[in-house]
Amino acid sequence: MSIHVHWVYVGVMWYAMFDSYFSGAGELINALSYARANPLMRRVKILGREEKLVWIPNDNLRRLIRSLNMIHKLLHKKKKCLLSLTSSSVLVDEEGRGVIQGATVIKYSTEDVCRGYNETSAIVKELIIESVGLEAIGVDCIADFRRLLHQMENVTSIDQEYILSNHASLIPDFNRTSVFHLFHDHIMGKLAHHEPKLKNQIINNLPYDGIWIDIAYSNCFLRNWLNTDRKYKNTGNGHISFNKNVRSSMYDYLPLFSYTQIQVDECLYCEFPDLLLDIEILLWMSGEIEGLGFEDKFS
């Protein structure tokens, strides 16, 4: 027998409350209306490669997706699933988080777990198209976000749920550099000293091995950091060191170049969009992500 849910709300106080009516959500707006009124993605020029345009999620879309995926995760912990989720069931609160109205909760099954994420991916695409058009999720959409949508469409196991709820593509713009430093310091600090084999295993599996210098050199802004007395190797170690140095030194150079921190971070993100996500996945698979405070970076 199914249970009817009036609200399922993820917030500071309220989450996954069944058979109850409560007013913690504040003012709500239909998701499609919200998408029309608030651009969910933006097309950016990459600093140093301005002929290349990339679509990236805005923070409001990231917040919305994560809150919907957290609703699924919290329900699954209670051995429940949502039935036949559509965009008409989704509302958005004043802080841009997703609220589910009038949905039906059914007993847990792996098939329904996967279907729930499939449906949520379809809703997200519908909202993006309504907001900024189909082009935003085409070939010029940033790679890590395309991977998220693809993973949600093709979920095969609940084991993937941590990454879906805490996907690197959903990190707010202002926290991306902070997350990089968090990961870098754990790998090159703690793991390098206490578990060097694991550190090397992670570094050796980073993306862009053997090609990252070519990518950086082809960007006339990042080239400035290559044309120094530092001798970078075209390896994972060299790449993570380069990213660290650009992010750490940019405060010294920004007055000279007249660029903002967000522009520099966005440049690194657009040139190496899979880096943070792959580091996250490698740390998670190694059992090293818990306790880092990573999940706090989504707020």
PDB file of N, CA and C in Angstrom, residues 75-117:
ATOM      1  N   LEU A  75      14.664   9.434   1.419  1.00  0.00           N
ATOM      2  CA  LEU A  75      13.583   8.454   1.280  1.00  0.00           C
ATOM      3  C   LEU A  75      14.133   7.035   1.232  1.00  0.00           C
ATOM      4  N   HIS A  76      15.211   6.849   0.484  1.00  0.00           N
ATOM      5  CA  HIS A  76      15.778   5.511   0.339  1.00  0.00           C
ATOM      6  C   HIS A  76      16.283   4.973   1.670  1.00  0.00           C
ATOM      7  N   LYS A  77      16.786   5.857   2.525  1.00  0.00           N
ATOM      8  CA  LYS A  77      17.216   5.425   3.861  1.00  0.00           C
ATOM      9  C   LYS A  77      16.046   4.880   4.668  1.00  0.00           C
ATOM     10  N   LYS A  78      14.846   5.385   4.376  1.00  0.00           N
ATOM     11  CA  LYS A  78      13.636   4.913   5.047  1.00  0.00           C
ATOM     12  C   LYS A  78      12.971   3.774   4.279  1.00  0.00           C
ATOM     13  N   LYS A  79      13.702   3.258   3.270  1.00  0.00           N
ATOM     14  CA  LYS A  79      13.220   2.152   2.441  1.00  0.00           C
ATOM     15  C   LYS A  79      11.927   2.521   1.708  1.00  0.00           C
ATOM     16  N   LYS A  80      11.899   3.753   1.191  1.00  0.00           N
ATOM     17  CA  LYS A  80      10.782   4.248   0.398  1.00  0.00           C
ATOM     18  C   LYS A  80      11.313   4.838  -0.902  1.00  0.00           C
ATOM     19  N   CYS A  81      10.427   4.951  -1.888  1.00  0.00           N
ATOM     20  CA  CYS A  81      10.755   5.591  -3.160  1.00  0.00           C
ATOM     21  C   CYS A  81       9.586   6.467  -3.602  1.00  0.00           C
ATOM     22  N   LEU A  82       9.877   7.435  -4.459  1.00  0.00           N
ATOM     23  CA  LEU A  82       8.820   8.257  -5.045  1.00  0.00           C
ATOM     24  C   LEU A  82       8.308   7.602  -6.315  1.00  0.00           C
ATOM     25  N   LEU A  83       7.008   7.741  -6.553  1.00  0.00           N
ATOM     26  CA  LEU A  83       6.373   7.144  -7.723  1.00  0.00           C
ATOM     27  C   LEU A  83       6.044   8.216  -8.749  1.00  0.00           C
ATOM     28  N   SER A  84       6.506   8.010  -9.986  1.00  0.00           N
ATOM     29  CA  SER A  84       6.116   8.830 -11.144  1.00  0.00           C
ATOM     30  C   SER A  84       6.265  10.324 -10.889  1.00  0.00           C
ATOM     31  N   LEU A  85       7.501  10.739 -10.649  1.00  0.00           N
ATOM     32  CA  LEU A  85       7.789  12.151 -10.407  1.00  0.00           C
ATOM     33  C   LEU A  85       7.798  12.923 -11.723  1.00  0.00           C
ATOM     34  N   THR A  86       7.114  14.073 -11.760  1.00  0.00           N
ATOM     35  CA  THR A  86       7.090  14.939 -12.936  1.00  0.00           C
ATOM     36  C   THR A  86       7.383  16.374 -12.511  1.00  0.00           C
ATOM     37  N   SER A  87       7.592  17.242 -13.477  1.00  0.00           N
ATOM     38  CA  SER A  87       7.903  18.641 -13.158  1.00  0.00           C
ATOM     39  C   SER A  87       6.751  19.324 -12.440  1.00  0.00           C
ATOM     40  N   SER A  88       5.528  18.873 -12.665  1.00  0.00           N
ATOM     41  CA  SER A  88       4.382  19.486 -11.984  1.00  0.00           C
ATOM     42  C   SER A  88       4.375  19.177 -10.488  1.00  0.00           C
ATOM     43  N   SER A  89       5.147  18.170 -10.065  1.00  0.00           N
ATOM     44  CA  SER A  89       5.244  17.822  -8.641  1.00  0.00           C
ATOM     45  C   SER A  89       6.311  18.625  -7.916  1.00  0.00           C
ATOM     46  N   VAL A  90       7.118  19.363  -8.671  1.00  0.00           N
ATOM     47  CA  VAL A  90       8.268  20.053  -8.084  1.00  0.00           C
ATOM     48  C   VAL A  90       7.964  21.534  -7.895  1.00  0.00           C
ATOM     49  N   LEU A  91       8.161  21.995  -6.672  1.00  0.00           N
ATOM     50  CA  LEU A  91       8.097  23.415  -6.357  1.00  0.00           C
ATOM     51  C   LEU A  91       9.482  23.851  -5.891  1.00  0.00           C
ATOM     52  N   VAL A  92       9.700  25.158  -5.882  1.00  0.00           N
ATOM     53  CA  VAL A  92      10.989  25.703  -5.460  1.00  0.00           C
ATOM     54  C   VAL A  92      10.743  26.706  -4.347  1.00  0.00           C
ATOM     55  N   ASP A  93      11.518  26.603  -3.265  1.00  0.00           N
ATOM     56  CA  ASP A  93      11.310  27.515  -2.140  1.00  0.00           C
ATOM     57  C   ASP A  93      12.095  28.812  -2.337  1.00  0.00           C
ATOM     58  N   GLU A  94      12.035  29.682  -1.342  1.00  0.00           N
ATOM     59  CA  GLU A  94      12.646  31.007  -1.457  1.00  0.00           C
ATOM     60  C   GLU A  94      14.164  30.946  -1.586  1.00  0.00           C
ATOM     61  N   GLU A  95      14.760  29.855  -1.151  1.00  0.00           N
ATOM     62  CA  GLU A  95      16.210  29.710  -1.222  1.00  0.00           C
ATOM     63  C   GLU A  95      16.644  28.858  -2.407  1.00  0.00           C
ATOM     64  N   GLY A  96      15.695  28.518  -3.280  1.00  0.00           N
ATOM     65  CA  GLY A  96      16.027  27.782  -4.485  1.00  0.00           C
ATOM     66  C   GLY A  96      16.128  26.285  -4.318  1.00  0.00           C
ATOM     67  N   ARG A  97      15.625  25.757  -3.213  1.00  0.00           N
ATOM     68  CA  ARG A  97      15.665  24.313  -2.989  1.00  0.00           C
ATOM     69  C   ARG A  97      14.372  23.665  -3.447  1.00  0.00           C
ATOM     70  N   GLY A  98      14.487  22.425  -3.884  1.00  0.00           N
ATOM     71  CA  GLY A  98      13.342  21.711  -4.405  1.00  0.00           C
ATOM     72  C   GLY A  98      12.437  21.172  -3.321  1.00  0.00           C
ATOM     73  N   VAL A  99      11.146  21.237  -3.585  1.00  0.00           N
ATOM     74  CA  VAL A  99      10.118  20.700  -2.699  1.00  0.00           C
ATOM     75  C   VAL A  99       9.210  19.828  -3.551  1.00  0.00           C
ATOM     76  N   ILE A 100       8.871  18.657  -3.050  1.00  0.00           N
ATOM     77  CA  ILE A 100       7.983  17.753  -3.780  1.00  0.00           C
ATOM     78  C   ILE A 100       6.588  17.850  -3.199  1.00  0.00           C
ATOM     79  N   GLN A 101       5.609  18.118  -4.048  1.00  0.00           N
ATOM     80  CA  GLN A 101       4.218  18.236  -3.609  1.00  0.00           C
ATOM     81  C   GLN A 101       3.359  17.177  -4.284  1.00  0.00           C
ATOM     82  N   GLY A 102       2.491  16.566  -3.496  1.00  0.00           N
ATOM     83  CA  GLY A 102       1.491  15.671  -4.057  1.00  0.00           C
ATOM     84  C   GLY A 102       2.043  14.403  -4.667  1.00  0.00           C
ATOM     85  N   ALA A 103       3.243  14.006  -4.260  1.00  0.00           N
ATOM     86  CA  ALA A 103       3.820  12.772  -4.790  1.00  0.00           C
ATOM     87  C   ALA A 103       3.335  11.576  -3.980  1.00  0.00           C
ATOM     88  N   THR A 104       3.526  10.401  -4.520  1.00  0.00           N
ATOM     89  CA  THR A 104       3.171   9.171  -3.822  1.00  0.00           C
ATOM     90  C   THR A 104       4.442   8.408  -3.487  1.00  0.00           C
ATOM     91  N   VAL A 105       4.523   7.941  -2.258  1.00  0.00           N
ATOM     92  CA  VAL A 105       5.679   7.175  -1.813  1.00  0.00           C
ATOM     93  C   VAL A 105       5.319   5.696  -1.801  1.00  0.00           C
ATOM     94  N   ILE A 106       6.199   4.883  -2.366  1.00  0.00           N
ATOM     95  CA  ILE A 106       5.973   3.439  -2.436  1.00  0.00           C
ATOM     96  C   ILE A 106       7.119   2.706  -1.740  1.00  0.00           C
ATOM     97  N   LYS A 107       6.965   1.406  -1.606  1.00  0.00           N
ATOM     98  CA  LYS A 107       8.011   0.601  -0.977  1.00  0.00           C
ATOM     99  C   LYS A 107       9.283   0.629  -1.813  1.00  0.00           C
ATOM    100  N   TYR A 108      10.386   0.498  -1.122  1.00  0.00           N
ATOM    101  CA  TYR A 108      11.709   0.563  -1.737  1.00  0.00           C
ATOM    102  C   TYR A 108      11.960  -0.621  -2.661  1.00  0.00           C
ATOM    103  N   SER A 109      12.550  -0.329  -3.810  1.00  0.00           N
ATOM    104  CA  SER A 109      13.101  -1.371  -4.675  1.00  0.00           C
ATOM    105  C   SER A 109      14.227  -0.745  -5.490  1.00  0.00           C
ATOM    106  N   THR A 110      15.201  -1.553  -5.870  1.00  0.00           N
ATOM    107  CA  THR A 110      16.320  -1.037  -6.662  1.00  0.00           C
ATOM    108  C   THR A 110      15.825  -0.447  -7.973  1.00  0.00           C
ATOM    109  N   GLU A 111      14.854  -1.100  -8.579  1.00  0.00           N
ATOM    110  CA  GLU A 111      14.299  -0.605  -9.841  1.00  0.00           C
ATOM    111  C   GLU A 111      13.703   0.789  -9.672  1.00  0.00           C
ATOM    112  N   ASP A 112      12.984   1.001  -8.568  1.00  0.00           N
ATOM    113  CA  ASP A 112      12.354   2.305  -8.351  1.00  0.00           C
ATOM    114  C   ASP A 112      13.365   3.373  -7.927  1.00  0.00           C
ATOM    115  N   VAL A 113      14.439   2.971  -7.264  1.00  0.00           N
ATOM    116  CA  VAL A 113      15.531   3.908  -6.978  1.00  0.00           C
ATOM    117  C   VAL A 113      16.081   4.466  -8.287  1.00  0.00           C
ATOM    118  N   CYS A 114      16.386   3.565  -9.203  1.00  0.00           N
ATOM    119  CA  CYS A 114      16.948   3.979 -10.496  1.00  0.00           C
ATOM    120  C   CYS A 114      15.951   4.820 -11.282  1.00  0.00           C
ATOM    121  N   ARG A 115      14.695   4.399 -11.284  1.00  0.00           N
ATOM    122  CA  ARG A 115      13.671   5.138 -12.023  1.00  0.00           C
ATOM    123  C   ARG A 115      13.517   6.548 -11.473  1.00  0.00           C
ATOM    124  N   GLY A 116      13.594   6.704 -10.139  1.00  0.00           N
ATOM    125  CA  GLY A 116      13.455   8.023  -9.538  1.00  0.00           C
ATOM    126  C   GLY A 116      14.512   8.996 -10.024  1.00  0.00           C
ATOM    127  N   TYR A 117      15.756   8.530 -10.119  1.00  0.00           N
ATOM    128  CA  TYR A 117      16.821   9.397 -10.627  1.00  0.00           C
ATOM    129  C   TYR A 117      16.661   9.647 -12.126  1.00  0.00           C
TER     130      TYR A 117
END
